[in-house]
XYZ file of C-alpha atoms in Angstrom:
753
model
C 45.301 119.781 41.513
C 43.700 122.970 40.189
C 40.864 122.001 37.698
C 40.589 123.776 34.595
C 37.924 124.206 31.992
C 38.733 122.683 28.687
C 39.234 125.208 25.965
C 36.215 123.728 23.963
C 33.827 124.452 26.789
C 35.257 128.005 27.242
C 34.877 128.761 23.343
C 31.177 127.046 23.284
C 30.188 129.644 26.199
C 32.054 132.599 24.496
C 30.660 131.928 21.148
C 27.399 130.342 21.614
C 26.504 127.097 19.938
C 24.726 128.850 16.793
C 28.283 130.164 16.106
C 29.940 126.595 16.130
C 30.201 126.372 12.470
C 32.178 129.564 12.320
C 34.600 128.328 14.804
C 35.887 125.327 13.270
C 39.062 125.612 14.674
C 37.713 124.209 18.262
C 36.514 121.061 16.601
C 38.862 118.465 17.541
C 38.030 115.877 14.761
C 38.539 118.463 11.844
C 42.006 118.486 9.887
C 44.744 120.632 11.443
C 44.912 122.696 7.984
C 41.198 123.378 8.323
C 41.358 124.596 11.740
C 44.481 126.662 11.089
C 42.781 128.443 8.236
C 39.444 128.879 9.848
C 41.388 130.450 12.669
C 43.553 132.609 10.491
C 40.507 134.022 8.637
C 38.970 135.502 11.789
C 42.106 137.001 13.326
C 42.986 140.812 13.350
C 46.569 142.125 11.984
C 47.474 142.727 15.654
C 46.439 139.331 16.721
C 48.519 137.757 13.991
C 51.602 139.688 14.804
C 51.028 138.743 18.208
C 51.559 135.183 17.155
C 54.943 135.970 15.585
C 56.355 137.231 18.750
C 57.876 135.567 21.918
C 59.151 136.850 25.265
C 61.029 135.471 28.097
C 59.576 134.886 31.512
C 62.160 136.890 33.292
C 60.446 140.030 32.467
C 58.095 139.290 35.090
C 56.040 135.862 35.274
C 55.843 134.151 38.275
C 53.756 133.074 41.363
C 53.216 135.289 44.606
C 53.483 133.804 47.999
C 49.768 132.546 47.641
C 50.798 130.510 44.622
C 48.484 132.804 42.465
C 49.730 134.080 39.042
C 51.723 137.422 39.351
C 52.657 139.855 36.430
C 54.705 142.811 35.847
C 52.874 145.561 34.180
C 54.987 145.019 30.896
C 54.226 141.197 30.913
C 50.454 141.928 31.167
C 50.622 144.268 28.078
C 52.408 141.898 26.113
C 49.532 139.273 26.172
C 46.766 141.710 25.275
C 46.271 140.132 21.737
C 47.691 136.690 22.721
C 51.132 135.590 22.317
C 53.149 132.760 20.349
C 55.174 131.714 23.361
C 56.806 132.538 26.361
C 60.479 131.342 27.212
C 61.147 129.430 30.600
C 58.350 129.989 32.766
C 59.048 128.357 36.169
C 62.577 127.337 35.353
C 63.454 128.007 38.904
C 60.370 126.366 40.611
C 60.170 122.700 41.621
C 58.429 120.567 38.883
C 55.091 120.616 40.533
C 55.244 124.414 41.225
C 56.408 125.205 37.638
C 53.213 122.896 36.735
C 50.946 124.858 38.408
C 52.460 128.238 37.394
C 52.105 127.200 33.579
C 48.608 126.064 34.265
C 47.475 129.429 35.589
C 49.501 131.265 32.944
C 48.100 129.070 29.967
C 44.741 129.902 31.315
C 45.331 133.513 31.533
C 46.467 133.673 27.889
C 43.469 131.644 26.585
C 41.087 133.838 28.490
C 42.549 137.149 27.809
C 42.907 136.943 24.001
C 39.560 137.295 21.947
C 39.869 133.876 20.086
C 41.285 132.134 22.808
C 44.725 131.169 21.411
C 46.962 129.053 23.847
C 50.789 129.965 24.148
C 53.644 127.527 23.992
C 55.976 127.560 26.641
C 59.634 126.928 25.761
C 62.863 125.678 27.500
C 66.280 124.524 26.655
C 67.789 121.375 27.115
C 71.959 121.198 26.971
C 72.020 118.590 29.873
C 68.374 117.581 30.621
C 65.375 120.232 30.856
C 66.996 123.698 31.880
C 64.799 123.918 35.055
C 65.055 123.408 38.759
C 64.445 119.816 39.831
C 64.855 117.882 36.646
C 67.017 115.273 35.881
C 70.637 116.398 34.745
C 72.056 114.117 31.936
C 75.537 114.712 30.507
C 76.149 117.160 28.011
C 75.575 116.514 24.169
C 79.074 115.918 23.622
C 79.493 113.571 26.453
C 76.269 111.541 25.200
C 77.913 111.510 21.615
C 81.087 109.862 23.235
C 78.765 106.762 23.868
C 78.280 106.235 20.323
C 74.841 104.534 21.229
C 72.161 106.086 19.264
C 69.542 103.968 21.385
C 70.765 105.105 24.524
C 70.585 108.640 23.443
C 67.133 108.425 22.271
C 66.040 107.179 25.529
C 67.925 110.122 27.395
C 65.911 112.737 25.142
C 62.629 110.543 25.697
C 63.003 111.403 29.674
C 63.982 115.207 28.842
C 60.847 115.386 26.471
C 58.688 113.724 29.398
C 59.888 115.855 32.112
C 59.457 119.162 30.205
C 55.472 118.251 29.379
C 55.105 117.483 32.682
C 56.301 120.865 33.752
C 53.690 122.270 31.343
C 56.430 123.108 28.738
C 55.851 122.380 25.160
C 58.857 123.062 23.009
C 62.813 123.305 23.448
C 65.355 125.302 21.662
C 67.680 122.055 21.432
C 69.383 119.996 20.232
C 72.125 121.542 18.424
C 73.059 120.327 14.786
C 75.924 122.153 14.559
C 79.503 120.666 13.494
C 81.994 121.755 16.135
C 85.529 121.633 14.898
C 87.076 124.395 16.410
C 87.555 123.803 20.419
C 88.288 127.745 21.008
C 84.508 127.908 20.603
C 82.893 128.035 23.974
C 79.504 126.430 23.122
C 81.308 123.256 21.827
C 79.996 120.964 24.322
C 76.375 121.699 23.276
C 76.989 119.871 20.100
C 77.765 116.090 19.135
C 81.015 116.470 17.821
C 83.035 117.099 14.851
C 81.428 114.253 12.098
C 78.689 114.732 9.849
C 77.512 111.373 10.102
C 77.977 110.891 13.890
C 76.227 114.223 14.464
C 73.133 113.357 11.973
C 72.705 110.110 13.788
C 72.747 111.780 17.331
C 70.467 114.447 16.025
C 68.096 111.762 14.669
C 68.133 110.171 18.307
C 67.645 113.349 20.110
C 64.734 114.883 18.097
C 62.845 111.595 17.940
C 63.266 111.156 21.755
C 62.170 114.595 22.394
C 59.185 114.432 20.333
C 58.157 110.758 21.472
C 58.773 109.815 17.561
C 56.143 112.748 16.835
C 53.359 110.510 18.430
C 53.790 112.114 21.701
C 53.733 115.734 20.608
C 49.946 116.037 21.515
C 50.493 115.143 25.240
C 53.475 113.512 26.467
C 56.499 115.091 24.945
C 57.658 118.200 23.378
C 58.586 119.631 20.207
C 62.222 119.938 19.167
C 63.458 123.160 17.918
C 66.730 122.255 16.125
C 69.535 124.775 15.880
C 71.451 126.720 14.752
C 70.660 126.920 10.781
C 73.352 126.955 9.499
C 76.902 126.702 10.068
C 76.930 128.364 13.315
C 79.873 126.593 15.048
C 81.987 127.306 11.929
C 82.682 131.098 13.377
C 85.826 132.757 12.462
C 88.731 132.671 15.219
C 86.163 130.164 17.428
C 84.133 133.622 18.382
C 80.792 133.848 18.990
C 78.913 136.122 16.764
C 81.888 136.105 14.046
C 81.518 135.698 10.509
C 81.208 132.083 8.925
C 83.350 131.346 6.058
C 81.981 128.078 4.539
C 82.481 126.834 0.700
C 79.051 125.936 -0.782
C 80.505 122.221 -1.679
C 81.531 122.048 2.396
C 77.775 123.502 3.398
C 76.151 120.744 0.974
C 78.387 117.823 1.950
C 79.147 118.377 5.628
C 77.213 121.147 7.386
C 73.547 120.809 6.097
C 73.059 116.787 6.608
C 72.535 116.784 10.195
C 69.544 119.561 9.898
C 68.286 117.611 6.942
C 68.118 114.490 8.860
C 66.282 116.426 11.755
C 63.697 117.450 8.886
C 63.400 114.580 6.923
C 63.936 111.663 9.188
C 62.806 112.920 12.749
C 60.358 115.225 11.871
C 61.460 118.325 14.019
C 58.993 120.656 14.887
C 60.977 123.816 14.682
C 64.131 125.206 13.553
C 66.317 128.053 14.768
C 68.386 130.330 12.426
C 71.765 130.858 12.923
C 73.626 133.947 14.515
C 75.858 134.171 11.577
C 75.980 134.544 7.927
C 76.994 132.008 5.015
C 79.311 133.771 2.666
C 78.477 137.060 3.543
C 74.456 136.546 3.677
C 73.111 136.618 7.128
C 71.202 133.511 7.870
C 68.311 135.425 9.197
C 67.722 137.009 5.740
C 68.626 134.138 3.688
C 65.470 133.055 1.596
C 67.603 130.178 -0.124
C 68.522 128.814 3.439
C 65.175 129.270 4.990
C 62.792 128.675 2.370
C 64.246 127.199 -0.609
C 66.464 124.530 0.974
C 64.795 124.040 4.263
C 61.073 124.230 2.996
C 60.937 123.657 -0.777
C 63.840 121.004 -0.921
C 63.327 119.323 2.323
C 59.818 119.671 2.776
C 59.656 121.275 6.388
C 56.275 121.987 7.606
C 57.316 123.780 10.854
C 57.970 127.075 12.115
C 61.325 129.014 12.138
C 62.398 131.182 15.072
C 64.965 133.594 15.266
C 67.921 133.452 17.577
C 67.763 135.951 20.525
C 66.944 139.641 18.816
C 68.681 138.453 15.637
C 65.863 140.010 13.403
C 66.760 143.535 14.631
C 70.596 142.846 14.642
C 70.364 142.602 11.064
C 70.061 146.289 11.156
C 72.304 147.433 14.052
C 74.850 144.622 14.201
C 75.337 142.886 10.979
C 74.351 145.964 9.156
C 72.762 144.258 6.061
C 69.774 146.635 6.792
C 69.768 150.272 6.681
C 66.821 150.743 8.902
C 64.916 148.561 11.598
C 61.989 148.196 9.160
C 64.371 146.755 6.385
C 65.448 144.119 8.913
C 62.021 143.069 9.633
C 61.267 142.912 5.949
C 64.287 140.995 5.208
C 63.797 138.110 7.980
C 60.110 137.740 6.987
C 60.495 137.529 3.536
C 63.428 135.204 3.823
C 61.265 132.632 6.370
C 61.641 133.776 9.892
C 58.203 132.953 11.570
C 58.718 134.303 15.081
C 60.740 136.880 16.565
C 62.602 135.877 19.728
C 62.665 138.468 22.766
C 62.688 141.641 20.540
C 60.743 144.793 20.746
C 62.250 146.569 17.646
C 61.650 144.122 15.034
C 58.433 142.240 14.213
C 56.487 144.498 16.907
C 56.811 146.985 13.798
C 54.544 145.028 11.410
C 51.247 146.503 11.923
C 52.619 150.122 11.467
C 54.572 148.790 8.075
C 51.565 147.307 6.651
C 49.733 150.282 6.640
C 52.258 151.326 3.566
C 53.217 147.711 2.820
C 49.955 145.749 2.375
C 52.033 142.882 0.332
C 53.638 142.090 3.774
C 50.410 140.551 4.750
C 50.932 137.532 2.584
C 54.186 136.710 4.459
C 52.678 137.459 7.849
C 49.730 135.079 6.996
C 52.272 132.563 6.044
C 54.293 132.618 9.140
C 51.067 132.597 11.432
C 50.004 129.473 9.574
C 53.254 127.795 10.617
C 53.054 128.961 14.318
C 49.116 128.030 14.609
C 50.032 124.627 12.902
C 52.618 123.998 15.710
C 50.019 124.778 18.476
C 47.545 122.248 16.878
C 50.278 119.711 16.544
C 51.158 120.153 19.828
C 47.405 119.660 21.234
C 47.385 122.782 22.936
C 43.706 123.836 21.688
C 42.468 120.445 23.031
C 44.623 119.881 25.964
C 46.347 122.833 27.330
C 47.323 121.979 30.695
C 49.365 119.503 32.481
C 48.871 117.583 35.623
C 50.330 119.075 38.648
C 50.519 115.657 40.486
C 52.109 113.769 37.822
C 54.831 116.566 37.584
C 56.069 116.078 41.087
C 55.863 112.100 40.721
C 57.386 111.464 37.339
C 60.307 113.984 37.443
C 63.721 113.078 38.052
C 62.141 109.413 39.309
C 64.323 105.937 39.648
C 64.162 105.520 36.053
C 65.439 108.628 34.923
C 68.403 108.549 37.571
C 69.230 105.329 36.523
C 69.172 106.212 32.772
C 71.586 109.238 33.753
C 73.970 106.836 35.264
C 73.837 104.225 32.468
C 74.679 107.040 30.017
C 77.636 108.245 31.967
C 79.056 104.827 31.969
C 79.109 104.357 28.603
C 80.278 107.797 27.823
C 83.554 107.885 29.651
C 86.592 107.395 27.481
C 89.753 105.570 28.488
C 92.526 107.418 26.660
C 95.628 105.812 28.528
C 96.253 102.721 30.747
C 99.988 102.642 31.481
C 101.134 98.998 32.711
C 97.177 98.239 33.125
C 97.024 100.371 36.142
C 93.187 100.357 35.991
C 90.983 98.797 37.106
C 91.992 99.299 40.553
C 91.525 96.272 43.224
C 89.188 97.500 45.459
C 89.670 94.458 48.029
C 93.295 95.989 48.523
C 93.802 97.889 51.335
C 94.989 101.394 50.442
C 94.165 105.204 50.542
C 93.234 107.062 47.469
C 93.766 110.715 47.093
C 90.926 112.672 45.404
C 92.191 115.975 44.321
C 92.227 118.674 41.669
C 90.621 122.175 40.731
C 87.272 120.734 39.240
C 86.431 118.165 42.091
C 82.777 118.326 43.138
C 81.749 118.729 46.557
C 79.985 115.299 46.149
C 83.047 113.498 44.644
C 84.132 111.769 47.871
C 80.799 110.487 48.967
C 80.042 109.231 45.467
C 83.564 107.332 45.517
C 82.827 106.149 49.049
C 79.541 104.564 47.874
C 81.266 102.667 45.025
C 84.643 101.499 46.846
C 83.527 99.633 49.589
C 85.122 99.384 52.800
C 88.694 98.587 52.385
C 89.347 101.896 50.688
C 89.979 105.106 52.401
C 89.725 108.280 50.533
C 91.187 112.006 51.292
C 90.500 114.746 49.393
C 91.839 118.463 48.593
C 90.541 120.804 45.821
C 93.457 123.198 46.287
C 92.169 125.845 44.399
C 89.441 127.237 41.746
C 90.374 127.841 38.200
C 88.642 131.078 38.092
C 86.777 133.695 40.359
C 83.540 132.348 39.343
C 82.122 135.232 37.218
C 79.414 134.100 35.109
C 79.851 137.021 32.958
C 83.669 137.333 32.134
C 85.719 135.146 34.786
C 88.981 135.928 35.896
C 91.627 133.255 36.404
C 92.927 132.664 39.760
C 96.089 134.471 40.495
C 99.067 132.311 40.192
C 100.089 133.046 43.796
C 97.126 131.646 44.891
C 97.186 128.739 42.753
C 100.821 127.754 43.758
C 99.606 127.685 47.346
C 96.759 125.580 46.403
C 99.256 123.123 44.410
C 101.274 122.698 47.650
C 98.131 121.931 49.778
C 97.123 119.096 47.110
C 100.640 117.773 47.139
C 100.861 117.717 50.947
C 97.723 115.640 51.232
C 98.347 113.514 48.268
C 101.791 112.232 49.787
C 99.223 110.634 52.387
C 97.789 108.376 49.673
C 98.904 105.250 47.753
C 97.068 106.324 44.469
C 95.964 109.756 43.111
C 92.855 110.569 41.118
C 93.511 114.138 39.586
C 90.388 115.978 38.604
C 91.479 118.646 36.003
C 90.201 120.426 32.704
C 87.299 122.804 32.420
C 84.677 124.501 34.661
C 81.397 126.113 33.571
C 83.188 129.475 33.665
C 86.168 128.603 31.514
C 84.001 127.287 28.460
C 80.827 128.936 27.858
C 78.655 130.742 25.544
C 79.645 134.343 24.799
C 77.019 136.670 25.079
C 76.057 139.654 22.926
C 76.773 142.299 25.769
C 79.848 141.624 27.758
C 80.038 138.074 28.462
C 82.921 136.209 27.187
C 83.376 132.370 26.513
C 85.482 131.595 23.943
C 89.331 131.066 24.047
C 92.165 131.855 21.731
C 94.058 128.677 23.074
C 93.205 125.346 24.275
C 95.673 124.292 26.887
C 94.483 123.570 30.408
C 93.867 126.937 32.093
C 96.121 128.085 34.926
C 98.833 125.864 36.364
C 97.003 122.505 35.826
C 99.803 121.025 34.170
C 102.292 122.105 36.752
C 100.069 120.460 39.368
C 100.205 117.053 37.439
C 104.113 117.359 37.390
C 104.361 118.141 41.013
C 102.161 115.124 41.784
C 104.184 112.722 39.748
C 107.202 113.543 41.708
C 105.868 111.924 44.869
C 106.099 108.919 43.065
C 102.573 107.683 43.459
C 100.146 106.559 40.328
C 98.300 109.345 39.156
C 95.086 108.819 37.157
C 93.731 111.694 35.746
C 89.917 112.072 35.484
C 89.257 114.974 32.774
C 86.263 117.070 33.117
C 85.882 119.628 30.156
C 83.554 121.232 27.896
C 85.662 122.013 25.023
C 88.581 119.850 23.457
C 91.685 120.492 25.110
C 95.523 119.908 24.101
C 96.639 117.880 27.193
C 100.192 116.853 26.096
C 101.641 116.874 29.538
C 98.579 114.871 31.022
C 99.001 112.320 28.141
C 102.828 111.995 28.846
C 103.068 112.046 32.615
C 99.891 110.587 33.744
C 99.621 106.685 34.210
C 95.984 106.736 33.270
C 93.456 109.232 31.797
C 89.744 109.057 31.673
C 88.092 111.425 29.405
C 84.887 112.234 30.907
C 83.415 115.660 29.247
C 80.571 116.857 31.207
C 78.677 113.905 32.715
C 75.477 114.025 34.629
C 74.674 114.791 38.148
C 75.933 111.478 39.152
C 78.942 111.412 36.841
C 81.417 110.955 39.671
C 79.781 107.331 40.405
C 80.353 106.515 36.805
C 84.120 107.534 37.281
C 84.462 105.361 40.533
C 82.747 102.448 38.758
C 85.171 102.483 36.051
C 88.190 103.025 38.284
C 87.144 100.032 40.305
C 86.353 97.902 37.395
C 82.458 97.445 37.889
C 82.207 98.840 34.475
C 84.504 98.440 31.406
C 84.906 101.848 29.448
C 83.504 101.992 25.990
C 83.420 105.398 25.015
C 85.033 106.837 21.757
C 86.158 110.241 21.058
C 83.400 112.172 19.013
C 86.302 114.762 17.995
C 89.909 114.767 17.076
C 92.170 116.107 19.939
C 95.055 118.159 18.445
C 98.406 118.577 20.296
C 98.058 122.321 20.157
C 95.777 125.117 18.664
C 98.289 125.746 15.656
C 97.181 122.352 14.392
C 93.740 123.627 13.678
C 91.822 122.610 11.428
C 92.600 118.764 12.503
C 89.276 117.001 11.858
C 89.945 113.538 10.467
C 87.794 114.173 7.356
C 89.418 117.075 5.870
C 90.449 117.010 2.319
C 93.267 114.428 1.692
C 95.789 117.072 0.472
C 95.804 118.567 3.781
C 97.821 115.654 5.199
C 100.615 115.988 2.697
C 103.090 118.166 4.964
C 103.964 118.527 8.518
C 105.109 121.438 10.451
C 108.667 122.179 11.283
C 109.766 121.268 14.787
C 106.546 119.261 15.570
C 104.357 116.400 14.779
C 101.578 116.721 12.492
C 99.554 113.911 13.811
C 96.593 114.257 16.474
C 97.428 113.707 20.055
C 94.158 111.198 19.812
C 92.376 110.243 16.718
C 88.746 110.758 15.997
C 86.612 107.357 17.323
C 89.449 106.201 19.724
C 88.804 104.753 22.970
C 90.460 101.926 25.025
C 88.995 99.166 27.042
C 89.717 96.810 29.841
C 89.540 93.953 27.176
C 90.834 93.548 23.697
C 89.224 93.454 20.467
C 90.474 91.835 17.365
C 89.141 92.463 13.743
C 89.554 90.065 11.058
C 88.031 88.619 7.774
C 86.819 91.952 6.063
C 84.720 90.881 3.394
C 82.721 92.412 0.725
C 79.716 90.861 -1.146
C 80.926 92.211 -4.342
C 83.937 93.995 -5.617
C 82.264 96.014 -8.715
C 78.895 97.518 -8.649
C 77.196 100.575 -10.618
C 75.936 104.011 -9.372
C 72.639 102.255 -7.933
C 74.205 99.285 -6.380
C 74.435 98.363 -2.643
C 77.285 96.514 -1.678
C 77.401 94.705 1.644
C 80.396 94.511 3.679
C 81.196 92.244 6.950
C 83.880 91.884 9.429
C 84.331 89.709 12.273
C 85.204 91.029 15.820
C 86.487 88.790 18.678
C 86.869 89.621 22.301
C 90.582 88.384 23.041
C 90.758 89.761 26.463
C 89.461 88.193 29.793
C 86.367 90.560 30.330
C 83.287 91.495 28.790
C 83.363 94.785 26.947
C 81.408 97.220 24.465
C 83.133 98.069 21.345
C 82.255 100.538 18.556
C 82.679 99.031 15.164
C 83.343 102.074 12.696
C 82.856 101.830 8.839
C 84.617 104.751 6.987
C 84.598 105.126 3.033
C 87.382 106.758 1.248
C 86.741 107.986 -2.401
C 90.020 107.220 -4.030
C 89.615 109.764 -6.678
C 86.819 112.266 -7.800
C 85.878 115.370 -9.945
C 86.522 117.520 -6.942
C 89.218 117.236 -4.190
C 88.123 114.446 -1.775
C 88.488 113.725 2.120
C 90.935 111.639 3.355
C 87.969 109.505 4.668
C 84.510 110.044 6.049
C 82.362 107.816 8.741
C 79.268 106.359 7.073
C 78.432 103.957 9.754
C 78.786 102.593 13.208
C 77.615 99.679 15.546
C 77.884 99.428 19.327
C 78.326 95.683 20.360
C 79.091 93.925 23.612
C 81.084 90.705 23.701
C 81.994 88.078 26.482
C 85.604 86.981 26.597
C 86.250 84.827 23.727
C 83.223 85.554 21.905
C 83.198 86.809 18.289
C 80.420 88.420 16.319
C 80.255 89.111 12.583
C 79.079 92.589 11.757
C 77.779 93.720 8.415
C 76.954 97.124 6.960
C 75.101 97.978 3.695
C 77.123 100.355 1.435
C 74.452 102.377 -0.240
C 74.780 105.056 -3.001
C 73.855 107.725 -0.577
C 76.880 106.974 1.049
C 79.103 107.561 -1.862
C 77.590 110.741 -3.194
C 79.695 114.126 -3.450
C 78.764 117.315 -4.557
C 80.399 117.628 -8.381
C 81.672 120.293 -10.604
C 78.036 121.119 -11.427
C 77.159 121.566 -7.526
C 74.926 118.628 -8.012
C 75.125 115.697 -5.753
C 76.162 112.596 -7.571
C 77.593 109.024 -7.307
C 80.852 109.065 -9.410
C 82.360 106.062 -10.979
C 85.813 104.970 -9.647
C 87.540 103.237 -6.826
C 86.590 103.119 -3.296
C 88.012 102.217 -0.126
C 86.143 100.595 2.663
C 87.779 100.673 6.249
C 86.381 98.954 9.363
C 87.954 99.249 12.655
C 87.765 100.413 16.314
C 89.002 104.001 15.665
C 89.656 106.211 12.530
C 93.395 105.422 12.479
C 93.173 101.635 13.063
C 91.254 100.238 10.455
C 91.163 96.998 7.973
C 90.969 98.090 4.474
C 89.416 96.602 1.340
C 88.377 98.274 -1.881
C 85.591 98.274 -4.581
C 84.674 99.651 -7.823
C 81.902 101.609 -9.054
C 81.311 101.442 -12.839
C 79.032 103.621 -14.954
């Protein structure tokens, strides 16, 4: 490992011991606020603005063949005055080589700016650290399907550690957005449709990444929760489109996960949303970024723009007439760091010449950035251990956790005639087929199944041409040829496991220039339904393993498959988990984090809509969802009984306890998610049908019973009333507890003045 001189020693040598009192910011024992103010007082305007900018390492940061730091000319110039941060340095390197790069990069940054200010290095983490060699976990919506907050925290704890081993300090994750429109290509980056479920998952993710904030100085990274706010509510499900949210919906449903990230989990950063809220661009919204986030919630961290979005206030959203107007709007609103752009905060030194009043806002932004760097321990411990990066990344414990998370996330949607689990001791041949089968699927199944099962496989066709910018669907003629290949192979089997759904090209982020990722319908793409129907004609049982990144309207699959496993997008070991469930090594326990519609015309369909939305159906079709929020089968059965309230009357400050007994009435041990819903019977404003307010995941042996209790607090009963203030209104409430949103026991209580 290369040795690096601590920044304290460097500063002592450079400044001289006699100036130590003037350099309080290098004194580790002083309070962070004192260190920040001391450093800020010594910075020039150019040095301050440098701490408000971030660029991507793809501009030219790497190691040469001798493993020495190598820059493009443009990168070196960007570091003349220091820098707030650099995105994704070393993301294509092995963990140890990335650590080597980041140590050298940090040393260069420190030595080549006048005050020795370190940079933070930033990643993303949609399914683990977004870098080569790190453990790849399931996507957030898959993890949310586990309904296991402890497990999710453990996953993000590993992500936080693996990132820090590489020499990274922050991640532009997790997403606290509520996903209710499956046309939106980024749905899988979220934790689902429900405010409470997403809030609980966000607290777990942020706490895990940050090591409960205790690990920020050395072992973990800071979370930058995004996209503040309402991003996934884009019109038409199209990225960059407008967002139409009523003020009441914003307060009651959209903001709570972000508030939980700030108030409960102490997220270190917040990323503003691409979008607008009722016409006000989020990057230029002081009510959102200052009044709500900082003044109401007490947020002490920093706000970063989404990519290039400060400049886009001018040339895209057109709420600023000039680039300078865009800079002014974002700065005053509360955006502290400009991500990537050269046409936004880079203009500030020139602007200050004629607008000295901007200095106050610049200083406030820089304070927040510097504070973040002190909280991360970068002034005192700026480097990472290269050997530890090699030894600790993607280790056995991390891989075991990824497998455990997969096993708890898979949802059993259908199991006709109790086809599953399969008997591994019965000699038979199983066909593994379909367009989203993985190259390692057969090996994973062979590892789990044992010696009595033979496997044959056939992919048949790809869904698209694999273009990562704008993919093109595989021509129908080629797909039909592939379907025939699959059918011919499947005829040689006794059981068929069909892998269908999405791939990474058919559901993804739509980029600003060129790239598409959103869709105008949610049926399985191509001829996947035809493939299933062709396989059913063979007369063999067909088990569907549904791999996808967005909710799909799987009517044909639900009607004709003998069994359906909803897998979303699992970890790198996901096929092992699928095999374990198919052969009964694991009893499925996942539950849907979204409502599954029958078709796109049912949208919106989330279970917690206003009650009046459920009054009428459509002509010639059913209005009910295909599968309800919270739904998921098991290989055992659970009976709910004896729902009891501690009292049936309370006041607006009362806490009422509710309990229920759950018994495993089957023959196998299993895990069940006990879900608590509250329905406000009548309010001063139109109320939702019901709202999830609590859940607990339990494990029961056959015949075992357990009493589960919840506390119904005033916070659970609040609504935003006619005066736009949150309050608990007197009246009648229903309490509903069960294993899915549509399968509950019901009781009621009254709240009096």
